[in-house]
Structures are given as structure tokens and as C-alpha cells.
Short mmCIF file of C-alpha atoms (C1' of nucleotides) in Angstrom, two decimals:
data_model
loop_
_atom_site.label_atom_id
_atom_site.label_comp_id
_atom_site.label_asym_id
_atom_site.label_seq_id
_atom_site.Cartn_x
_atom_site.Cartn_y
_atom_site.Cartn_z
CA MET F 91 0.00 0.00 0.00
CA PRO F 92 1.89 3.00 -1.30
CA THR F 93 -0.16 5.96 -0.13
CA GLY F 94 -2.39 4.37 2.45
CA ILE F 95 -2.55 7.48 4.58
CA ALA F 96 -3.52 9.75 1.72
CA MET F 97 -6.41 7.49 0.82
CA HIS F 98 -8.09 7.92 4.19
CA ASP F 99 -7.03 11.52 4.07
CA ALA F 100 -9.17 12.20 1.01
CA ARG F 101 -12.18 10.53 2.59
CA GLU F 102 -11.91 12.57 5.75
CA ARG F 103 -11.24 15.76 3.81
CA LEU F 104 -14.43 15.26 1.80
CA LEU F 105 -16.55 14.41 4.83
CA ALA F 106 -15.24 17.43 6.74
CA ALA F 107 -15.82 19.65 3.71
CA ALA F 108 -19.41 18.43 3.47
CA GLU F 109 -20.01 19.49 7.06
CA ARG F 110 -18.63 22.95 6.39
CA VAL F 111 -20.82 23.37 3.32
CA LEU F 112 -23.83 22.13 5.27
CA LEU F 113 -23.25 24.63 8.06
CA ARG F 114 -22.40 27.57 5.83
CA ASP F 115 -24.86 27.22 2.95
CA GLY F 116 -27.53 24.75 4.05
CA GLN F 117 -28.62 21.35 2.83
CA ASN F 118 -29.60 22.52 -0.64
CA ALA F 119 -26.04 23.59 -1.33
CA LEU F 120 -24.77 20.12 -0.46
CA THR F 121 -23.89 18.99 -3.98
CA SER F 122 -21.06 16.88 -5.33
CA ARG F 123 -19.58 19.99 -6.90
CA SER F 124 -19.69 22.19 -3.80
CA VAL F 125 -18.23 19.46 -1.60
CA THR F 126 -15.30 18.61 -3.86
CA GLU F 127 -14.61 22.30 -4.43
CA GLU F 128 -14.67 22.97 -0.69
CA ALA F 129 -12.31 20.05 -0.14
CA GLY F 130 -10.00 21.41 -2.81
CA VAL F 131 -10.10 18.31 -4.98
CA SER F 132 -11.53 17.52 -8.37
CA LYS F 133 -14.91 15.90 -8.92
CA GLY F 134 -13.48 12.55 -9.83
CA VAL F 135 -11.94 12.01 -6.40
CA LEU F 136 -15.30 11.57 -4.76
CA HIS F 137 -16.19 8.75 -7.11
CA ARG F 138 -12.92 7.00 -6.43
CA HIS F 139 -13.69 6.71 -2.72
CA PHE F 140 -17.49 6.40 -2.86
CA ALA F 141 -19.79 4.61 -5.27
CA ASP F 142 -21.90 7.71 -5.81
CA PHE F 143 -22.89 10.93 -4.09
CA ASP F 144 -25.68 9.41 -2.03
CA ASP F 145 -23.25 6.77 -0.82
CA PHE F 146 -20.96 9.56 0.31
CA LEU F 147 -23.75 11.30 2.20
CA ALA F 148 -24.87 8.02 3.74
CA GLU F 149 -21.37 7.55 5.13
CA LEU F 150 -21.52 11.08 6.57
CA VAL F 151 -24.83 10.30 8.27
CA ARG F 152 -23.55 7.01 9.68
CA THR F 153 -20.54 8.73 11.20
CA ARG F 154 -22.73 11.33 12.90
CA ILE F 155 -25.20 8.74 14.17
CA ALA F 156 -22.39 6.91 15.87
CA LEU F 157 -21.25 10.13 17.55
CA ALA F 158 -24.75 10.95 18.80
CA GLU F 159 -25.26 7.47 20.17
CA ASN F 160 -21.96 7.62 22.00
CA GLU F 161 -22.90 10.94 23.58
CA ILE F 162 -26.13 9.52 24.93
CA GLY F 163 -24.52 6.25 25.92
CA SER F 164 -21.96 8.03 28.10
CA LEU F 165 -24.59 9.75 30.25
CA GLN F 166 -23.85 9.32 33.93
CA GLY F 167 -26.66 8.07 36.15
CA SER F 168 -25.34 10.15 39.01
CA GLU F 169 -26.39 13.42 37.40
CA PRO F 170 -29.93 14.81 37.71
CA LEU F 171 -32.35 13.40 35.16
CA VAL F 172 -33.40 16.73 33.68
CA GLU F 173 -29.77 17.76 33.39
CA ASN F 174 -28.88 14.59 31.54
CA LEU F 175 -31.80 14.74 29.15
CA ALA F 176 -31.29 18.40 28.29
CA GLN F 177 -27.63 17.76 27.63
CA ALA F 178 -28.40 14.70 25.54
CA LEU F 179 -30.73 16.69 23.33
CA THR F 180 -28.22 19.49 23.00
CA SER F 181 -25.44 17.15 21.97
CA VAL F 182 -27.65 15.27 19.51
CA PHE F 183 -29.25 18.24 17.80
CA THR F 184 -26.13 19.97 16.64
CA PRO F 185 -26.38 22.25 13.62
CA VAL F 186 -24.67 19.62 11.52
CA ASN F 187 -27.06 16.90 12.61
CA LEU F 188 -30.08 19.09 12.00
CA GLY F 189 -28.74 19.83 8.54
CA LEU F 190 -28.24 16.14 7.88
CA VAL F 191 -31.82 15.40 8.86
CA LYS F 192 -33.00 17.97 6.36
CA ALA F 193 -30.67 16.57 3.73
CA VAL F 194 -32.12 13.09 4.19
CA ILE F 195 -35.63 14.50 3.90
CA ALA F 196 -34.75 16.34 0.71
CA ARG F 197 -33.04 13.37 -0.99
CA ASP F 198 -34.92 10.25 -1.94
CA GLY F 199 -31.79 8.45 -2.99
CA LEU F 200 -30.06 9.10 0.30
CA ARG F 201 -33.09 7.91 2.16
CA SER F 202 -33.34 4.60 0.38
CA ARG F 203 -29.60 4.15 0.70
CA LEU F 204 -29.82 4.50 4.45
CA ARG F 205 -32.73 2.09 4.63
CA GLU F 206 -30.25 -0.70 3.96
CA THR F 207 -28.77 0.16 7.36
CA THR F 208 -31.62 1.74 9.30
CA PRO F 209 -34.83 -0.23 8.93
CA GLN F 210 -37.23 2.69 9.06
CA GLY F 211 -37.71 6.27 10.17
CA LEU F 212 -35.32 9.19 9.95
CA PRO F 213 -31.75 8.31 10.85
CA ILE F 214 -30.29 10.22 13.78
CA LEU F 215 -33.79 10.97 15.08
CA ASN F 216 -34.59 7.29 15.14
CA GLU F 217 -31.29 6.32 16.69
CA ALA F 218 -31.40 9.15 19.19
CA SER F 219 -34.87 8.08 20.26
CA ALA F 220 -33.79 4.48 20.71
CA SER F 221 -30.70 5.49 22.68
CA LEU F 222 -32.71 7.81 24.89
CA ALA F 223 -35.31 5.12 25.50
CA ALA F 224 -32.59 2.73 26.58
CA TYR F 225 -31.17 5.30 28.96
CA LEU F 226 -34.61 6.09 30.40
CA ASP F 227 -35.35 2.41 30.83
CA ALA F 228 -32.15 2.00 32.81
CA GLU F 229 -33.14 4.91 35.03
CA ARG F 230 -36.54 3.30 35.52
CA ARG F 231 -35.01 0.02 36.62
CA VAL F 232 -32.80 1.88 39.09
CA GLY F 233 -35.89 3.57 40.51
CA ARG F 234 -35.41 7.13 39.35
CA LEU F 235 -38.57 6.86 37.22
CA LYS F 236 -41.95 5.45 38.10
CA PRO F 237 -42.17 1.70 37.42
CA ASP F 238 -45.05 2.26 35.00
CA ALA F 239 -43.33 5.04 33.06
CA ASP F 240 -43.00 4.29 29.34
CA PRO F 241 -39.41 4.98 28.25
CA ARG F 242 -40.29 4.78 24.57
CA THR F 243 -43.05 7.37 24.70
CA LEU F 244 -40.92 9.67 26.81
CA ALA F 245 -38.00 9.36 24.42
CA MET F 246 -40.19 9.98 21.35
CA THR F 247 -41.70 13.06 22.95
CA LEU F 248 -38.31 14.47 23.87
CA VAL F 249 -36.77 13.81 20.47
CA GLY F 250 -39.76 15.09 18.53
CA THR F 251 -40.04 18.33 20.41
CA GLY F 252 -36.31 18.81 20.75
CA HIS F 253 -35.77 18.40 17.05
CA LEU F 254 -38.20 21.11 16.00
CA LEU F 255 -37.13 23.33 18.88
CA PHE F 256 -33.43 23.24 18.04
CA ALA F 257 -34.12 23.66 14.35
CA GLY F 258 -36.08 26.80 15.19
CA GLU F 259 -39.12 25.42 13.37
CA LEU F 260 -41.58 25.82 16.19
CA GLY F 261 -43.06 28.93 17.71
CA GLY F 262 -40.70 31.75 18.46
CA LEU F 263 -36.98 31.74 18.97
CA PRO F 264 -35.37 28.61 20.40
CA ASP F 265 -35.00 30.14 23.81
CA GLU F 266 -32.07 29.00 25.87
CA SER F 267 -34.36 27.73 28.63
CA ALA F 268 -37.04 26.37 26.29
CA VAL F 269 -35.34 22.99 26.05
CA ARG F 270 -35.10 22.61 29.79
CA GLU F 271 -38.72 23.71 30.06
CA VAL F 272 -39.85 21.03 27.65
CA VAL F 273 -37.76 18.36 29.32
CA GLU F 274 -39.14 19.23 32.72
CA SER F 275 -42.71 19.30 31.49
CA VAL F 276 -42.27 15.89 29.87
CA VAL F 277 -40.50 14.04 32.66
CA VAL F 278 -42.37 15.57 35.60
CA SER F 279 -45.11 13.00 35.26
CA ALA F 280 -42.65 10.12 35.13
CA VAL F 281 -40.26 10.81 38.01
CA SER F 282 -40.92 8.77 41.09
CA MET H 10 -64.74 39.65 -16.90
CA PRO H 11 -65.21 37.20 -19.74
CA THR H 12 -64.21 33.88 -18.26
CA GLY H 13 -64.09 34.64 -14.59
CA ILE H 14 -65.08 31.16 -13.56
CA ALA H 15 -62.54 29.44 -15.76
CA MET H 16 -59.78 31.56 -14.30
CA HIS H 17 -60.37 30.32 -10.79
CA ASP H 18 -60.99 26.92 -12.28
CA ALA H 19 -57.44 26.69 -13.56
CA ARG H 20 -56.02 27.78 -10.23
CA GLU H 21 -58.02 25.19 -8.32
CA ARG H 22 -57.27 22.50 -10.86
CA LEU H 23 -53.54 23.11 -10.47
CA LEU H 24 -53.66 23.18 -6.67
CA ALA H 25 -55.70 19.98 -6.55
CA ALA H 26 -53.35 18.34 -9.02
CA ALA H 27 -50.38 19.29 -6.84
CA GLU H 28 -51.97 17.52 -3.89
CA ARG H 29 -52.51 14.37 -5.92
CA VAL H 30 -48.91 14.37 -7.09
CA LEU H 31 -47.71 14.97 -3.55
CA LEU H 32 -49.71 12.04 -2.22
CA ARG H 33 -48.91 9.67 -5.04
CA ASP H 34 -45.25 10.36 -5.75
CA GLY H 35 -43.86 12.37 -2.84
CA GLN H 36 -42.41 15.84 -2.49
CA ASN H 37 -39.51 15.25 -4.85
CA ALA H 38 -41.92 14.63 -7.71
CA LEU H 39 -43.63 17.94 -7.08
CA THR H 40 -42.33 19.79 -10.14
CA SER H 41 -43.93 22.32 -12.45
CA ARG H 42 -44.05 19.70 -15.18
CA SER H 43 -45.65 16.95 -13.10
CA VAL H 44 -48.26 19.32 -11.70
CA THR H 45 -49.33 20.81 -15.03
CA GLU H 46 -49.37 17.37 -16.61
CA GLU H 47 -51.51 15.98 -13.78
CA ALA H 48 -53.86 18.94 -14.17
CA GLY H 49 -54.08 18.29 -17.90
CA VAL H 50 -52.89 21.74 -18.93
CA SER H 51 -49.78 23.03 -20.62
CA LYS H 52 -46.75 24.36 -18.81
CA GLY H 53 -47.49 27.97 -19.58
CA VAL H 54 -50.79 28.02 -17.70
CA LEU H 55 -49.09 27.87 -14.33
CA HIS H 56 -47.11 31.02 -15.11
CA ARG H 57 -50.23 32.90 -16.11
CA HIS H 58 -51.83 32.40 -12.71
CA PHE H 59 -48.72 32.41 -10.51
CA ALA H 60 -45.55 34.46 -10.68
CA ASP H 61 -43.37 31.34 -10.48
CA PHE H 62 -43.47 27.79 -9.20
CA ASP H 63 -42.52 28.66 -5.63
CA ASP H 64 -45.33 31.20 -5.60
CA PHE H 65 -47.69 28.45 -6.63
CA LEU H 66 -46.50 26.15 -3.85
CA ALA H 67 -46.69 28.98 -1.32
CA GLU H 68 -50.34 29.45 -2.22
CA LEU H 69 -50.89 25.73 -1.72
CA VAL H 70 -49.30 25.88 1.72
CA ARG H 71 -51.35 28.93 2.73
CA THR H 72 -54.58 27.17 1.78
CA ARG H 73 -53.71 24.15 3.88
CA ILE H 74 -52.63 26.25 6.84
CA ALA H 75 -56.01 27.93 6.86
CA LEU H 76 -57.75 24.55 6.81
CA ALA H 77 -55.68 23.23 9.72
CA GLU H 78 -56.30 26.36 11.78
CA ASN H 79 -60.02 26.11 11.18
CA GLU H 80 -60.05 22.50 12.32
CA ILE H 81 -58.37 23.39 15.58
CA GLY H 82 -60.44 26.52 16.02
CA SER H 83 -63.66 24.55 15.83
CA LEU H 84 -62.78 22.26 18.72
CA GLN H 85 -65.62 22.03 21.23
CA GLY H 86 -64.77 22.61 24.88
CA SER H 87 -67.42 20.13 25.88
CA GLU H 88 -65.42 17.16 24.62
CA PRO H 89 -62.71 15.46 26.69
CA LEU H 90 -59.32 17.15 26.44
CA VAL H 91 -57.41 14.11 25.29
CA GLU H 92 -60.08 13.43 22.70
CA ASN H 93 -59.85 16.96 21.34
CA LEU H 94 -56.08 17.03 21.20
CA ALA H 95 -55.78 13.65 19.52
CA GLN H 96 -58.32 14.71 16.93
CA ALA H 97 -56.60 18.04 16.38
CA LEU H 98 -53.29 16.34 15.68
CA THR H 99 -54.96 13.85 13.37
CA SER H 100 -56.65 16.57 11.35
CA VAL H 101 -53.50 18.69 11.15
CA PHE H 102 -51.04 15.97 10.22
CA THR H 103 -52.74 14.73 7.10
CA PRO H 104 -50.59 13.04 4.46
CA VAL H 105 -50.86 16.15 2.31
CA ASN H 106 -49.73 18.44 5.11
CA LEU H 107 -46.85 16.16 6.02
CA GLY H 108 -45.80 16.20 2.38
CA LEU H 109 -46.01 19.97 2.30
CA VAL H 110 -43.77 20.24 5.33
CA LYS H 111 -41.18 18.11 3.57
CA ALA H 112 -41.58 20.17 0.42
CA VAL H 113 -40.88 23.37 2.33
CA ILE H 114 -37.82 21.78 3.90
CA ALA H 115 -36.54 20.67 0.52
CA ARG H 116 -37.06 24.02 -1.24
CA ASP H 117 -35.18 27.14 -0.22
CA GLY H 118 -37.16 29.34 -2.55
CA LEU H 119 -40.47 28.21 -1.14
CA ARG H 120 -39.21 28.78 2.34
CA SER H 121 -38.15 32.36 1.77
CA ARG H 122 -41.35 33.00 -0.13
CA LEU H 123 -43.37 31.93 2.87
CA ARG H 124 -41.30 34.05 5.20
CA GLU H 125 -43.09 37.06 3.77
CA THR H 126 -46.24 35.63 5.35
CA THR H 127 -45.02 33.53 8.24
CA PRO H 128 -42.35 35.29 10.26
CA GLN H 129 -40.34 32.22 11.24
CA GLY H 130 -40.41 28.48 11.67
CA LEU H 131 -42.02 25.87 9.51
CA PRO H 132 -45.48 26.85 8.26
CA ILE H 133 -48.27 24.48 9.28
CA LEU H 134 -46.22 23.26 12.24
CA ASN H 135 -45.81 26.79 13.50
CA GLU H 136 -49.43 27.73 12.91
CA ALA H 137 -50.71 24.47 14.34
CA SER H 138 -48.67 25.03 17.46
CA ALA H 139 -50.00 28.56 17.87
CA SER H 140 -53.60 27.45 17.35
CA LEU H 141 -53.20 24.59 19.79
CA ALA H 142 -51.65 26.90 22.36
CA ALA H 143 -54.61 29.27 22.03
CA TYR H 144 -57.01 26.37 22.52
CA LEU H 145 -55.10 25.06 25.54
CA ASP H 146 -54.98 28.53 27.05
CA ALA H 147 -58.75 28.79 26.74
CA GLU H 148 -59.12 25.45 28.47
CA ARG H 149 -56.80 26.65 31.21
CA ARG H 150 -58.89 29.77 31.79
CA VAL H 151 -62.01 27.64 32.03
CA GLY H 152 -60.31 25.51 34.63
CA ARG H 153 -59.79 22.28 32.73
CA LEU H 154 -56.03 22.70 33.06
CA LYS H 155 -53.95 23.67 36.05
CA PRO H 156 -53.57 27.44 36.37
CA ASP H 157 -49.80 27.14 36.15
CA ALA H 158 -49.83 24.94 33.05
CA ASP H 159 -47.89 26.41 30.14
CA PRO H 160 -50.04 26.18 26.99
CA ARG H 161 -47.15 27.05 24.70
CA THR H 162 -44.88 24.30 25.97
CA LEU H 163 -47.69 21.79 25.86
CA ALA H 164 -48.60 22.77 22.31
CA MET H 165 -45.00 22.61 21.13
CA THR H 166 -44.55 19.19 22.66
CA LEU H 167 -47.70 17.85 21.07
CA VAL H 168 -46.92 19.24 17.64
CA GLY H 169 -43.29 18.18 17.72
CA THR H 170 -44.00 14.61 18.69
CA GLY H 171 -47.15 14.33 16.60
CA HIS H 172 -45.35 15.48 13.49
CA LEU H 173 -42.61 12.88 13.62
CA LEU H 174 -45.05 10.21 14.77
CA PHE H 175 -47.50 10.71 11.93
CA ALA H 176 -44.71 10.98 9.40
CA GLY H 177 -43.44 7.59 10.60
CA GLU H 178 -40.01 9.08 11.26
CA LEU H 179 -39.68 7.97 14.84
CA GLY H 180 -39.17 4.51 16.25
CA GLY H 181 -41.38 1.79 14.90
CA LEU H 182 -44.64 1.97 13.06
CA PRO H 183 -46.99 4.86 13.79
CA ASP H 184 -49.29 2.76 15.89
CA GLU H 185 -52.93 3.72 15.96
CA SER H 186 -52.88 4.25 19.71
CA ALA H 187 -49.42 5.83 19.83
CA VAL H 188 -50.83 9.31 19.28
CA ARG H 189 -53.30 8.98 22.12
CA GLU H 190 -50.53 7.57 24.29
CA VAL H 191 -48.36 10.60 23.63
CA VAL H 192 -51.21 13.03 24.18
CA GLU H 193 -52.09 11.42 27.49
CA SER H 194 -48.50 11.33 28.64
CA VAL H 195 -48.07 15.00 27.81
CA VAL H 196 -51.27 16.42 29.27
CA VAL H 197 -51.48 14.22 32.34
CA SER H 198 -49.26 16.61 34.26
CA ALA H 199 -51.33 19.63 33.25
CA VAL H 200 -54.92 18.54 33.90
CA SER H 201 -56.37 19.90 37.10
"C1'" DA T 712 -70.33 36.82 -39.20
"C1'" DC T 713 -66.53 39.26 -37.90
"C1'" DT T 714 -63.28 41.26 -34.51
"C1'" DC T 715 -60.05 41.10 -31.18
"C1'" DA T 716 -58.77 40.92 -26.29
"C1'" DT T 717 -57.63 37.10 -23.63
"C1'" DA T 718 -56.17 32.41 -22.60
"C1'" DA T 719 -53.73 28.24 -23.69
"C1'" DT T 720 -50.04 25.81 -26.14
"C1'" DG T 721 -45.48 23.58 -26.33
"C1'" DG T 722 -40.84 23.92 -28.54
"C1'" DG T 723 -36.83 25.63 -26.84
"C1'" DC T 724 -33.48 28.16 -23.67
"C1'" DA T 725 -30.05 28.49 -19.86
"C1'" DC T 726 -28.62 26.29 -16.04
"C1'" DA T 727 -27.18 22.85 -12.55
"C1'" DC T 728 -27.07 18.29 -11.26
"C1'" DG T 729 -24.49 13.56 -10.82
"C1'" DG T 730 -21.45 10.89 -13.26
"C1'" DT T 731 -17.78 9.24 -16.89
"C1'" DC T 732 -13.22 8.62 -18.68
"C1'" DA T 733 -9.15 9.71 -21.54
"C1'" DT T 734 -5.37 12.21 -20.02
"C1'" DT T 735 -1.91 13.84 -16.82
"C1'" DA T 736 0.56 13.94 -12.41
"C1'" DT T 737 2.54 11.59 -8.51
"C1'" DC T 738 5.92 8.88 -6.22
"C1'" DG T 739 7.82 4.54 -4.09
"C1'" DG T 740 10.83 0.49 -5.70
"C1'" DC T 741 14.60 -0.82 -8.26
"C1'" DG Z 391 17.39 8.10 -13.20
"C1'" DC Z 392 13.91 5.38 -14.80
"C1'" DC Z 393 9.70 2.66 -14.56
"C1'" DG Z 394 5.00 1.50 -13.66
"C1'" DA Z 395 1.10 1.21 -10.68
"C1'" DT Z 396 -1.97 4.28 -8.65
"C1'" DA Z 397 -4.29 8.69 -7.84
"C1'" DA Z 398 -6.03 13.07 -9.46
"C1'" DT Z 399 -7.73 16.01 -13.10
"C1'" DG Z 400 -11.40 18.50 -15.63
"C1'" DA Z 401 -13.70 18.71 -20.12
"C1'" DC Z 402 -17.67 16.53 -21.36
"C1'" DC Z 403 -22.29 14.02 -21.39
"C1'" DG Z 404 -27.26 13.03 -20.49
"C1'" DT Z 405 -30.99 14.43 -17.84
"C1'" DG Z 406 -34.25 17.33 -15.64
"C1'" DT Z 407 -35.37 21.72 -13.83
"C1'" DG Z 408 -38.00 26.42 -14.07
"C1'" DC Z 409 -39.13 29.63 -17.29
"C1'" DC Z 410 -39.86 32.35 -21.82
"C1'" DC Z 411 -42.47 33.58 -25.73
"C1'" DA Z 412 -43.93 33.16 -30.62
"C1'" DT Z 413 -47.87 30.92 -32.09
"C1'" DT Z 414 -52.55 29.20 -31.99
"C1'" DA Z 415 -57.24 28.64 -30.07
"C1'" DT Z 416 -61.24 30.50 -27.75
"C1'" DG Z 417 -65.39 32.92 -27.21
"C1'" DA Z 418 -67.96 37.23 -25.78
"C1'" DG Z 419 -69.54 41.73 -27.80
"C1'" DT Z 420 -71.28 44.01 -31.67
#
DNA sequence: ACTCATAATGGGCACACGGTCATTATCGGC
DNA sequence: GCCGATAATGACCGTGTGCCCATTATGAGT
């Protein structure tokens, strides 16, 4: 393997460039041309490392899903519940992740490509919900939630509201305390 | 006015055709060509009645927003709260409306066009949340909700979760009773 | 029956997309 | 210094988009 390092280098350069484009110009500007230009390489490079553009984006999504799941998975049970949940939502709904969700919605090809990995639903949102449900279930078993609390419903409610809140799609401005407010209002009925 | 009826006829035909395309083929198939073809008219007709294609879609969104607001506005205070809220979400998150939300996400032009009308956030979701908050506030004043319940937070939570639930973007299948489950779990802490 | 303002038509334009591939550049092994 | 496998280049292609506009059809008023 002559230039083994450079090979991975190009992959990472392209993925990082895609994030920058996504943040700067939005999901509609996320094209094969803009990404390769941002990365400072020619168009052909992308097709050497990825089958096609949707494959490239799918890899980007998978990377970010793994990050979000790790963030939630590393939550410490010693912290207050509301604190943990608010932080989990904050670390999941980063600007990049919100942009990726929109990109998946806007692209049929990307969506069907991800279906090979994720059975159904929107990636990131789906995974975040599952991770949160697992965390809440653990807290329930420890006794920090009522025994009859439904972790899945709680997680869905948190992810659904958090998503629109962080994306600024609901009501007024995404107030700094709005997230905490939502989290409290959702979990108050479930804490023991 | 020579053909006053026919003029409105063409507008309505196009808007109705757009809904059919949206339902049948999804938001990515919602193009000026597919809509005019579905309506059985030539491409030029659309540009006679609307400035451009985004203007046409904006009109479609505005129509549907008005319908959703009317549905929520006509809720009867005599019915059970959970019943009312579940029905409100069901009537707001129709397949057409869910498709329109995706269409707005996918189209920058449409988004900025709607900003002239809607100050911020995603149309339909934003308006539904505001309407729901107004309804919940009325119920609070009547005494069906705790005096310290926050109608805005409740409305946001319901809309956020309902949206992803009805779109099938969260967790497993959008179970028939899942909506009611979410509504109950959200409002249980607010009923007096 | 004729006129003519108005509406509808659809071929074609400019543009941007993802993707291809012959050509050129790179660089370690000898 | 040369060779040869591998990577990178960018002009080019087919497709589909929204939109324009010269042309044709329509139908009410006289």
C-alpha cells in the first residue's frame, strides 16, 4: 500500500468539507460539486472513494449517528435526570445533525440508501430516540422513574419536540431555557 | 370579466393536481411539469396564474394552513381534552400536510417566499402550534387545566412529537394508539 | 359573421445536477 | 534516473429543472 494514509485523508477531507458546506450554505447547497470544491479536490476524487454521491452522504450520516449514540450512551446516572436529558438533546441536535436530517428528507436516494442500514424512520432521530429510550429504561429500573413510566413514549416526545425546537421550526426563537422547560414538562409525570 | 369562472378553475385544478402528485409520488416529484401534466394543462398556464413555481406552492401551503387552523379553532370545549387534542393532531397531520412540510424543507425558494407571510419556523407546524396553544390557554382559563400549566410548551410538545409520529419518522410503526398515548403522557401533568 | 382581447399551447433556452473517462501527475521500488 | 502502478484532473455528457415567448385557439360583444 503506497499511499495508504492519503487514501483515508481524502475521505476525511471530503466528509469534513461536506459538514462545512452544510453549516455555511444549508442542505440545498450540499452537492457533489460544492463538496469537492470545498475540499479542494476535483470531482473525480469523490467517485474513487465512494460509489456515488448518495453513498458519500450516507457515510456522513452514519458517522454522525455513531457520535450521537456515544454521547447519549456516556450519560452518567449520578447526574440529575433533567440535566442529563437536556444535555443529551443538546449534543444530539447539533447544527450539523439538523442539517443532515433535512438533507435526508430532501433526498430520496439518500433515504433509500440508508434504509439498507436503518430499517425505518429518519436516521439520527430514530437512533437518538432508541438510545434515549434505553437510557430512560435504565433509570426506571434503578428507581429514578416510576415503574409504570414508558421509556419509549418519553424518548419519542423528547426527540420530537427537541428536534423542531433546536431547528427553530416551532413557535418563536429557540430560547435557551425552552429545552429545559420542555424536558421538565415531559418528565415531571414520570419521576418517582 | 369574460371567463371569470374558468380563471379560478385553472387555479383550483392546479392546486388539486399538486396535492394528488404529492400524495402519489412524494415531495420530490412535485415539479412544475408533473403538476401541469396531472392537471391536464400546458406548462405555460401555471405562469399565467402564478408568478413562479414557488409562488404556486406557497399558495398551496397557505390554503392548507387555513384549513388546519379552522379544524383546531372549531374544537368544542365540551369534549374530553385528550379526545380533542388527539383529533386536532390527526386533522393537522394529514398526508398532504406532512408532504407539504417536507416540500418546504426541501425548497429554499419556497421557504423564503413563505417568510413574507409567516415570520419564522415551519409553516403548518408553526401555525398548528399557535392554534393549539390558544385552545389550551382557553381550556386553562375555564379551569380544565392547572392554572400554572404552560399552553405554549404543551402545544409545542404535542406538535413536535405528533409530526414525527405521523410521518413515521420515529421509532417503529406509527401505531394507531401511539398518538393517544403521547397526548395522554403530555397532558397528564397539566390537567387539574 | 366578424373582430379582437384574452387564454392556452409547447418547442426551446439556460442552467445545474451527478457521473464518466481519456489524459496527466505523482511517487515509491529498483 | 527510470519505470510502472496508482491517484487526481477536468472537459464533457445526459438528464431534468424552471421559465420564456412566438404561435394558436377561444369565445364574448357588436
